mmCIF file of C-alpha atoms and ligand atoms in Angstrom:
data_model
loop_
_atom_site.group_PDB
_atom_site.id
_atom_site.type_symbol
_atom_site.label_atom_id
_atom_site.label_comp_id
_atom_site.label_asym_id
_atom_site.label_seq_id
_atom_site.Cartn_x
_atom_site.Cartn_y
_atom_site.Cartn_z
ATOM 1 C CA MET A 1 0.000 0.000 0.000
ATOM 2 C CA GLU A 2 2.780 2.346 1.058
ATOM 3 C CA LEU A 3 4.743 1.472 -2.106
ATOM 4 C CA LEU A 4 1.672 2.187 -4.226
ATOM 5 C CA PHE A 5 1.331 5.585 -2.588
ATOM 6 C CA VAL A 6 5.005 6.448 -3.195
ATOM 7 C CA CYS A 7 4.776 5.344 -6.854
ATOM 8 C CA GLY A 8 1.606 7.409 -7.280
ATOM 9 C CA LEU A 9 3.315 10.425 -5.761
ATOM 10 C CA ILE A 10 6.340 10.062 -8.046
ATOM 11 C CA LEU A 11 4.101 9.662 -11.104
ATOM 12 C CA PHE A 12 2.105 12.721 -10.079
ATOM 13 C CA SER A 13 5.282 14.833 -9.648
ATOM 14 C CA LEU A 14 6.511 13.634 -13.027
ATOM 15 C CA LEU A 15 3.247 14.634 -14.710
ATOM 16 C CA VAL A 16 3.257 18.044 -13.013
ATOM 17 C CA SER A 17 6.832 18.771 -14.085
ATOM 18 C CA MET A 18 6.122 17.586 -17.665
ATOM 19 C CA SER A 19 3.046 19.793 -17.899
ATOM 20 C CA LEU A 20 4.972 22.768 -16.516
ATOM 21 C CA ALA A 21 7.753 22.235 -19.056
ATOM 22 C CA TYR A 22 5.121 22.008 -21.806
ATOM 23 C CA LEU A 23 3.351 25.157 -20.667
ATOM 24 C CA LEU A 24 6.653 27.021 -20.503
ATOM 25 C CA SER A 25 7.637 25.932 -24.016
ATOM 26 C CA ASN A 26 4.211 26.922 -25.350
ATOM 27 C CA LYS A 27 4.369 30.289 -23.625
ATOM 28 C CA HIS A 28 7.680 30.833 -25.356
ATOM 29 C CA LYS A 29 6.208 29.687 -28.665
ATOM 30 C CA SER A 30 3.128 31.902 -28.615
ATOM 31 C CA SER A 31 5.108 35.153 -28.841
ATOM 32 C CA TYR A 32 6.441 34.247 -32.335
ATOM 33 C CA THR A 33 4.123 34.719 -35.279
ATOM 34 C CA ASN A 34 5.854 32.934 -38.124
ATOM 35 C CA LEU A 35 7.364 29.737 -36.832
ATOM 36 C CA PRO A 36 8.133 26.973 -39.369
ATOM 37 C CA PRO A 37 5.397 24.354 -39.915
ATOM 38 C CA GLY A 38 5.270 21.252 -37.737
ATOM 39 C CA LYS A 39 3.503 19.863 -34.717
ATOM 40 C CA MET A 40 4.824 19.762 -31.200
ATOM 41 C CA GLY A 41 3.168 16.388 -30.455
ATOM 42 C CA LEU A 42 2.402 15.206 -26.936
ATOM 43 C CA PRO A 43 3.202 17.442 -23.949
ATOM 44 C CA TYR A 44 6.888 17.222 -23.015
ATOM 45 C CA ILE A 45 7.403 13.999 -25.025
ATOM 46 C CA GLY A 46 6.656 15.757 -28.334
ATOM 47 C CA GLU A 47 7.546 13.527 -31.274
ATOM 48 C CA SER A 48 10.471 11.941 -29.443
ATOM 49 C CA PHE A 49 9.198 8.351 -29.681
ATOM 50 C CA GLU A 50 8.886 8.536 -33.461
ATOM 51 C CA PHE A 51 12.305 10.204 -33.698
ATOM 52 C CA ILE A 52 13.936 7.511 -31.526
ATOM 53 C CA ASN A 53 12.059 4.622 -33.178
ATOM 54 C CA THR A 54 13.000 5.522 -36.755
ATOM 55 C CA GLY A 55 16.634 5.648 -35.537
ATOM 56 C CA ARG A 56 16.327 2.250 -33.809
ATOM 57 C CA LYS A 57 14.851 0.710 -36.957
ATOM 58 C CA GLY A 58 17.901 1.934 -38.892
ATOM 59 C CA HIS A 59 16.103 4.681 -40.865
ATOM 60 C CA PRO A 60 16.699 7.891 -38.890
ATOM 61 C CA GLU A 61 16.383 9.911 -42.100
ATOM 62 C CA LYS A 62 12.727 8.772 -42.455
ATOM 63 C CA PHE A 63 11.693 11.103 -39.611
ATOM 64 C CA ILE A 64 13.154 14.020 -41.571
ATOM 65 C CA TYR A 65 12.042 13.069 -45.110
ATOM 66 C CA ASP A 66 8.451 12.351 -44.023
ATOM 67 C CA ARG A 67 8.161 15.852 -42.630
ATOM 68 C CA ILE A 68 9.873 17.601 -45.548
ATOM 69 C CA THR A 69 7.257 15.954 -47.805
ATOM 70 C CA LYS A 70 4.372 16.616 -45.423
ATOM 71 C CA TYR A 71 5.095 20.318 -44.937
ATOM 72 C CA SER A 72 6.768 20.985 -48.323
ATOM 73 C CA SER A 73 9.329 22.980 -46.392
ATOM 74 C CA GLN A 74 13.084 22.884 -45.776
ATOM 75 C CA LEU A 75 12.396 23.945 -42.188
ATOM 76 C CA PHE A 76 10.004 22.267 -39.777
ATOM 77 C CA LYS A 77 9.526 22.233 -36.044
ATOM 78 C CA PRO A 78 9.054 19.041 -34.069
ATOM 79 C CA SER A 79 9.548 18.812 -30.333
ATOM 80 C CA ILE A 80 12.159 16.125 -29.851
ATOM 81 C CA LEU A 81 13.901 14.844 -26.757
ATOM 82 C CA THR A 82 11.799 17.289 -24.705
ATOM 83 C CA GLN A 83 12.886 20.407 -26.549
ATOM 84 C CA PRO A 84 11.250 22.507 -29.239
ATOM 85 C CA THR A 85 13.540 22.096 -32.228
ATOM 86 C CA ILE A 86 13.749 23.578 -35.689
ATOM 87 C CA VAL A 87 15.197 21.172 -38.238
ATOM 88 C CA PHE A 88 17.111 22.791 -41.118
ATOM 89 C CA CYS A 89 17.226 20.615 -44.261
ATOM 90 C CA GLY A 90 19.006 20.974 -47.579
ATOM 91 C CA PRO A 91 22.258 22.645 -48.665
ATOM 92 C CA ALA A 92 21.179 26.320 -48.372
ATOM 93 C CA ALA A 93 19.737 25.912 -44.872
ATOM 94 C CA ASN A 94 22.775 23.948 -43.676
ATOM 95 C CA LYS A 95 25.208 26.430 -45.231
ATOM 96 C CA PHE A 96 23.386 29.166 -43.337
ATOM 97 C CA LEU A 97 23.693 27.284 -40.033
ATOM 98 C CA PHE A 98 27.367 26.396 -40.467
ATOM 99 C CA SER A 99 28.326 29.937 -41.520
ATOM 100 C CA ASN A 100 26.641 31.393 -38.442
ATOM 101 C CA GLU A 101 28.373 29.267 -35.818
ATOM 102 C CA ASN A 102 28.743 31.282 -32.590
ATOM 103 C CA LYS A 103 27.029 34.257 -34.282
ATOM 104 C CA LEU A 104 23.401 33.085 -34.395
ATOM 105 C CA VAL A 105 23.781 29.497 -33.225
ATOM 106 C CA LYS A 106 26.175 27.467 -31.106
ATOM 107 C CA VAL A 107 26.766 23.738 -30.705
ATOM 108 C CA ARG A 108 24.660 22.362 -27.873
ATOM 109 C CA GLY A 109 24.100 18.663 -27.267
ATOM 110 C CA PRO A 110 20.669 17.109 -26.786
ATOM 111 C CA ALA A 111 18.981 17.765 -23.431
ATOM 112 C CA ALA A 112 20.525 14.545 -22.092
ATOM 113 C CA ALA A 113 24.044 15.914 -22.660
ATOM 114 C CA LYS A 114 23.709 18.433 -19.798
ATOM 115 C CA LYS A 115 23.724 15.628 -17.240
ATOM 116 C CA ILE A 116 26.340 13.539 -19.029
ATOM 117 C CA PHE A 117 28.749 16.444 -19.608
ATOM 118 C CA PRO A 118 27.973 18.897 -16.777
ATOM 119 C CA ILE A 119 31.260 20.791 -17.272
ATOM 120 C CA LEU A 120 31.480 20.849 -21.075
ATOM 121 C CA MET A 121 27.935 22.101 -21.396
ATOM 122 C CA LYS A 122 28.897 25.272 -19.524
ATOM 123 C CA ASP A 123 29.974 27.757 -22.173
ATOM 124 C CA GLU A 124 32.925 29.320 -20.445
ATOM 125 C CA HIS A 125 34.705 25.962 -20.372
ATOM 126 C CA SER A 126 33.982 24.634 -23.786
ATOM 127 C CA MET A 127 35.881 26.801 -26.282
ATOM 128 C CA MET A 128 39.447 26.244 -25.100
ATOM 129 C CA GLY A 129 39.108 22.479 -24.850
ATOM 130 C CA ARG A 130 37.313 22.288 -28.185
ATOM 131 C CA LYS A 131 40.156 24.119 -29.951
ATOM 132 C CA MET A 132 42.640 21.768 -28.293
ATOM 133 C CA ILE A 133 40.933 18.544 -29.230
ATOM 134 C CA PHE A 134 40.431 19.637 -32.810
ATOM 135 C CA ASN A 135 44.202 20.220 -33.011
ATOM 136 C CA PHE A 136 44.841 16.672 -31.784
ATOM 137 C CA LEU A 137 42.449 15.250 -34.358
ATOM 138 C CA LYS A 138 44.033 16.896 -37.427
ATOM 139 C CA PRO A 139 45.419 14.378 -39.951
ATOM 140 C CA GLU A 140 49.001 15.527 -39.262
ATOM 141 C CA ALA A 141 48.515 14.825 -35.549
ATOM 142 C CA LEU A 142 46.996 11.426 -36.254
ATOM 143 C CA MET A 143 49.767 10.287 -38.639
ATOM 144 C CA ARG A 144 51.808 8.711 -35.870
ATOM 145 C CA TYR A 145 48.945 6.400 -34.947
ATOM 146 C CA ALA A 146 48.830 4.559 -38.307
ATOM 147 C CA SER A 147 51.171 1.773 -37.143
ATOM 148 C CA VAL A 148 49.432 1.530 -33.750
ATOM 149 C CA MET A 149 46.071 1.054 -35.459
ATOM 150 C CA ASP A 150 47.552 -1.487 -37.865
ATOM 151 C CA SER A 151 48.959 -3.514 -35.001
ATOM 152 C CA ILE A 152 45.591 -3.557 -33.166
ATOM 153 C CA SER A 153 43.783 -4.472 -36.421
ATOM 154 C CA GLN A 154 46.079 -7.417 -37.090
ATOM 155 C CA LYS A 155 45.582 -8.803 -33.576
ATOM 156 C CA HIS A 156 41.835 -8.267 -33.870
ATOM 157 C CA PHE A 157 41.552 -10.130 -37.183
ATOM 158 C CA GLU A 158 43.730 -12.990 -35.917
ATOM 159 C CA SER A 159 41.672 -13.502 -32.770
ATOM 160 C CA CYS A 160 38.140 -12.681 -33.938
ATOM 161 C CA TRP A 161 37.857 -13.325 -37.703
ATOM 162 C CA GLU A 162 40.440 -15.812 -38.934
ATOM 163 C CA GLY A 163 39.266 -19.422 -39.274
ATOM 164 C CA LYS A 164 35.626 -18.490 -38.557
ATOM 165 C CA GLN A 165 32.878 -19.712 -40.926
ATOM 166 C CA GLU A 166 30.606 -16.880 -39.913
ATOM 167 C CA VAL A 167 31.006 -13.662 -37.922
ATOM 168 C CA VAL A 168 28.521 -11.100 -36.611
ATOM 169 C CA VAL A 169 30.244 -7.993 -37.862
ATOM 170 C CA SER A 170 28.652 -5.093 -35.979
ATOM 171 C CA PRO A 171 29.466 -6.094 -32.353
ATOM 172 C CA LEU A 172 32.952 -7.238 -33.379
ATOM 173 C CA ILE A 173 33.692 -3.921 -35.018
ATOM 174 C CA LYS A 174 32.289 -1.948 -32.083
ATOM 175 C CA GLY A 175 34.681 -3.812 -29.789
ATOM 176 C CA PHE A 176 37.547 -3.210 -32.191
ATOM 177 C CA ALA A 177 36.782 0.534 -32.472
ATOM 178 C CA PHE A 178 36.689 0.802 -28.674
ATOM 179 C CA CYS A 179 40.080 -0.945 -28.375
ATOM 180 C CA VAL A 180 41.604 1.463 -30.921
ATOM 181 C CA ALA A 181 40.158 4.439 -29.032
ATOM 182 C CA CYS A 182 41.479 3.166 -25.670
ATOM 183 C CA LYS A 183 44.954 2.808 -27.148
ATOM 184 C CA VAL A 184 45.067 6.078 -29.107
ATOM 185 C CA PHE A 185 43.425 8.239 -26.447
ATOM 186 C CA LEU A 186 44.690 6.592 -23.259
ATOM 187 C CA SER A 187 47.420 4.026 -24.141
ATOM 188 C CA ILE A 188 45.292 1.287 -22.569
ATOM 189 C CA GLU A 189 45.800 -2.176 -24.065
ATOM 190 C CA ASP A 190 44.913 -4.437 -21.181
ATOM 191 C CA GLN A 191 41.703 -6.235 -22.220
ATOM 192 C CA GLN A 192 40.358 -6.369 -18.657
ATOM 193 C CA HIS A 193 40.827 -2.651 -18.218
ATOM 194 C CA ILE A 194 39.172 -2.040 -21.606
ATOM 195 C CA ALA A 195 36.230 -4.255 -20.631
ATOM 196 C CA LYS A 196 35.812 -2.288 -17.382
ATOM 197 C CA LEU A 197 35.326 0.886 -19.416
ATOM 198 C CA ALA A 198 33.364 -0.775 -22.256
ATOM 199 C CA ASP A 199 30.540 -2.188 -20.110
ATOM 200 C CA PRO A 200 29.239 1.111 -18.745
ATOM 201 C CA PHE A 201 30.047 2.730 -22.109
ATOM 202 C CA SER A 202 27.288 0.839 -23.969
ATOM 203 C CA ALA A 203 24.766 1.859 -21.276
ATOM 204 C CA LEU A 204 25.891 5.443 -21.734
ATOM 205 C CA ILE A 205 25.548 5.384 -25.529
ATOM 206 C CA SER A 206 22.023 3.909 -25.285
ATOM 207 C CA GLY A 207 20.911 6.749 -23.033
ATOM 208 C CA LEU A 208 22.359 9.665 -24.930
ATOM 209 C CA PHE A 209 19.598 10.064 -27.505
ATOM 210 C CA THR A 210 16.660 9.313 -25.319
ATOM 211 C CA ILE A 211 13.987 11.146 -23.351
ATOM 212 C CA PRO A 212 15.962 12.610 -20.432
ATOM 213 C CA ILE A 213 13.856 11.351 -17.539
ATOM 214 C CA ASP A 214 16.225 10.683 -14.660
ATOM 215 C CA PHE A 215 14.080 8.182 -12.818
ATOM 216 C CA PRO A 216 15.393 4.858 -11.425
ATOM 217 C CA GLY A 217 15.180 2.184 -14.112
ATOM 218 C CA THR A 218 15.012 4.495 -17.150
ATOM 219 C CA THR A 219 17.600 4.216 -19.928
ATOM 220 C CA PHE A 220 18.611 7.782 -19.180
ATOM 221 C CA SER A 221 19.129 7.143 -15.486
ATOM 222 C CA ARG A 222 21.317 4.115 -16.334
ATOM 223 C CA ALA A 223 23.294 6.304 -18.755
ATOM 224 C CA ILE A 224 23.974 8.938 -16.073
ATOM 225 C CA LYS A 225 25.107 6.223 -13.672
ATOM 226 C CA ALA A 226 27.352 4.768 -16.380
ATOM 227 C CA SER A 227 28.822 8.187 -17.226
ATOM 228 C CA LYS A 228 29.705 8.726 -13.543
ATOM 229 C CA GLU A 229 31.381 5.327 -13.420
ATOM 230 C CA ILE A 230 33.418 5.985 -16.579
ATOM 231 C CA ARG A 231 34.342 9.496 -15.417
ATOM 232 C CA LYS A 232 35.600 8.054 -12.126
ATOM 233 C CA GLY A 233 37.710 5.527 -14.052
ATOM 234 C CA LEU A 234 39.037 8.255 -16.348
ATOM 235 C CA VAL A 235 39.976 10.542 -13.444
ATOM 236 C CA ALA A 236 41.976 7.674 -11.910
ATOM 237 C CA ILE A 237 43.791 7.186 -15.248
ATOM 238 C CA ILE A 238 44.461 10.940 -15.507
ATOM 239 C CA LYS A 239 45.876 11.125 -11.962
ATOM 240 C CA GLN A 240 48.191 8.178 -12.652
ATOM 241 C CA ARG A 241 49.317 9.713 -15.953
ATOM 242 C CA LYS A 242 50.216 12.999 -14.219
ATOM 243 C CA ILE A 243 52.492 11.049 -11.882
ATOM 244 C CA ASP A 244 53.959 9.027 -14.770
ATOM 245 C CA LEU A 245 54.690 12.200 -16.752
ATOM 246 C CA GLU A 246 56.415 13.782 -13.759
ATOM 247 C CA GLU A 247 58.524 10.659 -13.261
ATOM 248 C CA ASN A 248 59.260 10.352 -16.995
ATOM 249 C CA LYS A 249 57.496 6.997 -17.110
ATOM 250 C CA ALA A 250 55.102 8.306 -19.761
ATOM 251 C CA SER A 251 55.859 10.291 -22.896
ATOM 252 C CA PRO A 252 54.345 13.737 -23.554
ATOM 253 C CA THR A 253 53.343 12.613 -27.072
ATOM 254 C CA GLN A 254 52.294 9.022 -26.496
ATOM 255 C CA ASP A 255 48.536 9.614 -26.810
ATOM 256 C CA ILE A 256 45.801 12.218 -26.782
ATOM 257 C CA LEU A 257 45.609 12.168 -22.968
ATOM 258 C CA SER A 258 49.266 13.240 -22.618
ATOM 259 C CA HIS A 259 48.700 16.004 -25.188
ATOM 260 C CA ILE A 260 45.595 17.335 -23.422
ATOM 261 C CA LEU A 261 47.265 17.136 -19.985
ATOM 262 C CA LEU A 262 50.235 19.198 -21.103
ATOM 263 C CA ALA A 263 48.359 21.727 -23.245
ATOM 264 C CA THR A 264 47.617 25.152 -21.785
ATOM 265 C CA ASP A 265 45.263 27.959 -22.732
ATOM 266 C CA GLU A 266 46.199 31.575 -23.492
ATOM 267 C CA ASN A 267 46.571 32.205 -19.739
ATOM 268 C CA LYS A 268 48.995 29.253 -19.494
ATOM 269 C CA GLU A 269 46.440 27.308 -17.464
ATOM 270 C CA HIS A 270 45.857 23.564 -17.714
ATOM 271 C CA LEU A 271 42.431 21.966 -17.925
ATOM 272 C CA SER A 272 41.103 20.420 -14.708
ATOM 273 C CA GLU A 273 41.058 16.630 -14.306
ATOM 274 C CA LEU A 274 37.259 16.505 -14.508
ATOM 275 C CA HIS A 275 37.292 18.693 -17.582
ATOM 276 C CA ILE A 276 39.813 16.404 -19.294
ATOM 277 C CA ALA A 277 37.773 13.346 -18.290
ATOM 278 C CA GLU A 278 34.710 14.847 -19.973
ATOM 279 C CA TYR A 279 36.685 15.626 -23.139
ATOM 280 C CA ILE A 280 38.006 12.071 -23.334
ATOM 281 C CA LEU A 281 34.455 10.830 -22.798
ATOM 282 C CA LEU A 282 33.237 13.128 -25.599
ATOM 283 C CA LEU A 283 35.924 11.757 -27.929
ATOM 284 C CA LEU A 284 35.041 8.177 -27.032
ATOM 285 C CA ILE A 285 31.374 8.841 -27.774
ATOM 286 C CA ALA A 286 31.905 10.976 -30.904
ATOM 287 C CA GLY A 287 34.339 8.522 -32.444
ATOM 288 C CA HIS A 288 32.627 5.281 -31.550
ATOM 289 C CA ASP A 289 29.316 4.773 -33.338
ATOM 290 C CA THR A 290 30.450 6.891 -36.301
ATOM 291 C CA THR A 291 33.569 4.880 -37.150
ATOM 292 C CA SER A 292 32.082 1.491 -36.259
ATOM 293 C CA SER A 293 29.037 2.222 -38.429
ATOM 294 C CA VAL A 294 31.241 3.109 -41.439
ATOM 295 C CA MET A 295 33.422 0.021 -40.975
ATOM 296 C CA THR A 296 30.382 -2.254 -40.607
ATOM 297 C CA PHE A 297 28.788 -0.887 -43.769
ATOM 298 C CA VAL A 298 32.087 -1.140 -45.676
ATOM 299 C CA VAL A 299 32.075 -4.870 -44.877
ATOM 300 C CA LYS A 300 28.406 -5.160 -45.901
ATOM 301 C CA TYR A 301 28.910 -3.439 -49.258
ATOM 302 C CA LEU A 302 32.129 -5.331 -50.006
ATOM 303 C CA ALA A 303 30.310 -8.607 -49.323
ATOM 304 C CA GLU A 304 27.495 -7.599 -51.672
ATOM 305 C CA LEU A 305 29.671 -6.148 -54.457
ATOM 306 C CA PRO A 306 32.453 -8.613 -55.360
ATOM 307 C CA HIS A 307 33.854 -6.435 -58.171
ATOM 308 C CA ILE A 308 34.443 -3.589 -55.687
ATOM 309 C CA TYR A 309 35.854 -6.042 -53.160
ATOM 310 C CA ASN A 310 38.367 -7.273 -55.796
ATOM 311 C CA GLU A 311 39.603 -3.736 -56.485
ATOM 312 C CA VAL A 312 40.057 -3.022 -52.767
ATOM 313 C CA PHE A 313 41.784 -6.374 -52.311
ATOM 314 C CA GLN A 314 44.205 -5.654 -55.194
ATOM 315 C CA GLU A 315 45.096 -2.241 -53.783
ATOM 316 C CA GLN A 316 45.672 -3.618 -50.289
ATOM 317 C CA MET A 317 47.760 -6.527 -51.601
ATOM 318 C CA GLU A 318 50.022 -4.197 -53.568
ATOM 319 C CA ILE A 319 50.758 -2.202 -50.411
ATOM 320 C CA THR A 320 51.292 -5.425 -48.437
ATOM 321 C CA LYS A 321 53.796 -6.656 -51.073
ATOM 322 C CA SER A 322 55.802 -3.430 -50.737
ATOM 323 C CA LYS A 323 56.319 -4.022 -46.979
ATOM 324 C CA LYS A 324 58.961 -6.120 -45.236
ATOM 325 C CA PRO A 325 57.619 -9.093 -43.227
ATOM 326 C CA GLY A 326 56.130 -7.812 -39.973
ATOM 327 C CA GLU A 327 56.559 -4.145 -40.984
ATOM 328 C CA LEU A 328 53.523 -2.108 -39.926
ATOM 329 C CA LEU A 329 51.620 0.391 -42.079
ATOM 330 C CA ASN A 330 52.687 4.033 -41.984
ATOM 331 C CA TRP A 331 51.085 7.273 -43.130
ATOM 332 C CA ASP A 332 52.545 6.982 -46.676
ATOM 333 C CA ASP A 333 50.883 3.586 -47.057
ATOM 334 C CA ILE A 334 47.562 5.072 -45.975
ATOM 335 C CA GLN A 335 47.979 7.788 -48.646
ATOM 336 C CA LYS A 336 48.298 5.062 -51.282
ATOM 337 C CA MET A 337 44.890 3.587 -50.394
ATOM 338 C CA LYS A 338 43.059 5.863 -52.823
ATOM 339 C CA TYR A 339 40.524 3.345 -54.115
ATOM 340 C CA SER A 340 39.824 2.000 -50.617
ATOM 341 C CA TRP A 341 39.312 5.550 -49.319
ATOM 342 C CA ASN A 342 36.873 6.286 -52.159
ATOM 343 C CA VAL A 343 34.938 3.184 -51.140
ATOM 344 C CA ALA A 344 34.784 4.431 -47.528
ATOM 345 C CA CYS A 345 33.592 7.871 -48.733
ATOM 346 C CA GLU A 346 30.925 6.305 -50.933
ATOM 347 C CA VAL A 347 29.755 4.183 -48.004
ATOM 348 C CA MET A 348 29.464 7.362 -45.886
ATOM 349 C CA ARG A 349 27.464 8.999 -48.694
ATOM 350 C CA LEU A 350 25.101 6.043 -49.029
ATOM 351 C CA THR A 351 24.672 5.402 -45.297
ATOM 352 C CA PRO A 352 25.710 8.513 -43.352
ATOM 353 C CA PRO A 353 26.949 7.400 -39.927
ATOM 354 C CA PHE A 354 25.789 10.594 -38.230
ATOM 355 C CA GLN A 355 22.531 12.435 -38.742
ATOM 356 C CA GLY A 356 23.634 15.858 -37.548
ATOM 357 C CA ALA A 357 24.335 17.797 -34.401
ATOM 358 C CA PHE A 358 22.099 19.860 -32.170
ATOM 359 C CA ARG A 359 22.689 23.577 -31.993
ATOM 360 C CA GLU A 360 20.907 26.345 -30.095
ATOM 361 C CA ALA A 361 19.791 29.765 -31.323
ATOM 362 C CA ILE A 362 21.728 32.360 -29.326
ATOM 363 C CA SER A 363 19.478 35.182 -30.475
ATOM 364 C CA ASP A 364 16.172 35.559 -32.333
ATOM 365 C CA PHE A 365 16.681 35.444 -36.098
ATOM 366 C CA THR A 366 14.810 34.721 -39.303
ATOM 367 C CA PHE A 367 15.620 32.333 -42.113
ATOM 368 C CA SER A 368 13.627 31.893 -45.302
ATOM 369 C CA GLY A 369 10.887 34.078 -43.797
ATOM 370 C CA PHE A 370 10.522 31.934 -40.646
ATOM 371 C CA SER A 371 11.185 33.110 -37.093
ATOM 372 C CA ILE A 372 13.763 31.160 -35.123
ATOM 373 C CA PRO A 373 13.354 31.935 -31.401
ATOM 374 C CA LYS A 374 16.343 32.389 -29.121
ATOM 375 C CA GLY A 375 16.945 29.318 -26.952
ATOM 376 C CA TRP A 376 15.323 26.836 -29.355
ATOM 377 C CA LYS A 377 17.297 23.865 -30.561
ATOM 378 C CA VAL A 378 18.208 23.964 -34.252
ATOM 379 C CA GLY A 379 19.776 21.178 -36.223
HETATM 380 C C1 HEM B 401 33.291 8.382 -39.933
HETATM 381 C C2 HEM B 401 33.540 8.946 -38.799
HETATM 382 C C3 HEM B 401 32.979 10.264 -38.339
HETATM 383 C C4 HEM B 401 31.989 11.038 -38.847
HETATM 384 C C5 HEM B 401 31.148 10.805 -40.088
HETATM 385 C C6 HEM B 401 31.860 12.197 -37.974
HETATM 386 C C7 HEM B 401 30.943 13.215 -38.156
HETATM 387 C C8 HEM B 401 30.801 14.280 -37.322
HETATM 388 C C9 HEM B 401 29.834 15.342 -37.473
HETATM 389 C C10 HEM B 401 28.833 15.452 -38.633
HETATM 390 C C11 HEM B 401 29.966 16.189 -36.443
HETATM 391 C C12 HEM B 401 29.126 17.440 -36.145
HETATM 392 C C13 HEM B 401 29.716 18.620 -36.811
HETATM 393 C C14 HEM B 401 28.882 19.836 -36.539
HETATM 394 O O1 HEM B 401 27.657 19.802 -36.725
HETATM 395 O O2 HEM B 401 29.465 20.839 -36.135
HETATM 396 C C15 HEM B 401 31.046 15.694 -35.619
HETATM 397 C C16 HEM B 401 31.500 16.302 -34.472
HETATM 398 C C17 HEM B 401 32.547 15.839 -33.731
HETATM 399 N N1 HEM B 401 33.270 14.707 -33.945
HETATM 400 FE FE1 HEM B 401 33.068 13.425 -35.476
HETATM 401 N N2 HEM B 401 32.766 12.090 -36.974
HETATM 402 C C18 HEM B 401 33.487 10.933 -37.143
HETATM 403 C C19 HEM B 401 34.492 10.427 -36.369
HETATM 404 C C20 HEM B 401 34.991 11.065 -35.263
HETATM 405 C C21 HEM B 401 36.088 10.563 -34.452
HETATM 406 C C22 HEM B 401 36.858 9.278 -34.724
HETATM 407 C C23 HEM B 401 36.263 11.446 -33.445
HETATM 408 C C24 HEM B 401 37.236 11.424 -32.302
HETATM 409 C C25 HEM B 401 38.326 10.791 -32.297
HETATM 410 C C26 HEM B 401 35.290 12.511 -33.614
HETATM 411 C C27 HEM B 401 35.161 13.599 -32.794
HETATM 412 C C28 HEM B 401 34.224 14.597 -32.959
HETATM 413 C C29 HEM B 401 34.096 15.722 -32.053
HETATM 414 C C30 HEM B 401 34.943 15.979 -30.820
HETATM 415 C C31 HEM B 401 33.034 16.496 -32.535
HETATM 416 C C32 HEM B 401 32.526 17.811 -31.956
HETATM 417 C C33 HEM B 401 31.544 17.604 -30.892
HETATM 418 C C34 HEM B 401 31.146 18.963 -30.306
HETATM 419 O O3 HEM B 401 31.596 19.997 -30.764
HETATM 420 O O4 HEM B 401 30.346 18.925 -29.404
HETATM 421 N N3 HEM B 401 34.535 12.242 -34.730
HETATM 422 N N4 HEM B 401 31.529 14.533 -36.170
#
């Protein structure tokens, strides 16, 4: 009886807060006369279920295309993941968004991101770190990792693919991508240590694009718990690395963690440990599903198109023949993989691994005759 009462109370509070959020968003909406077409759906929930379901079924673009057709407009307004959002479609609209970064709009994750990245989502912290990580991700900075990635790939194929009649590609590649990330970002190779980070990581990924209801048992609540667990693990790694760098047991250039730890901003200040942990977490998330999706689809298309497979095979074999036994790939070898790279690009064109990022309007503006209210998500 008591339990029933508590559950009822929690449900009631949830409904009250949802209705309040809905009323607030509608109050905001009513003061704008020419918003793009679209419906806001159910209170608070909006059209989130449809948005999430089309993604789960593997057709996230369907949510967008259905509405472009329905409203005959390059701009439409659903309410997704609890926030009123204006979706910009097509080259002109996207060019407008990208050329107004930090003028009219700024990158802002989905509502869930605030709880997963409490520090990064605060503006004053984000710019310096963002500049830093983009420097570490430039091709010239990544060159030195070619042989590292080759070595991990060879071990992966030997242990997981060779001699098997059948393999389930997607989970294998996700595991492989996570191993590469652990090595390149953190110099972690120990499989047990990787598994300790990987388990909460999948819970975190599942909760990132979901309705952000932090209530025991929800996907989102599990994701927050997982993010705290990973952050704790990352802070421990960061602390140890600081000691290792001081004692010359680690190299300043061995991985992205060393680079971030030693980098300073214009005031010669280092990022805090928690800040670095969130950046590493962001890199793990940003690089994971994107790269593993491309690799999985490359395998799918190569299996379906033997003539393309043969061309890729030829190119790879020629590079292999030019190497000494046991010699790992280097950046020059990667540059020679022109056909293979074109295949990867075509795969990304046919099945984009990422549907787009959320931004937020930092002031009221108009585009194509429509009002875009300050504070609304755009994407
Ligand atoms: C095929 C692989 C990938 C694709 C297609 C891809 C695509 C994208 C796209 C479309 C964005 C949003 C850009 C914007 O709207 O401003 C983005 C952001 C980003 N990506 Fe990637 N990405 C890939 C791999 C990676 C990898 C491997 C990493 C890290 C090692 C990474 C790190 C990031 C970061 C840090 C951001 C910015 C996030 C922010 O500003 O909040 N990405 N990526």
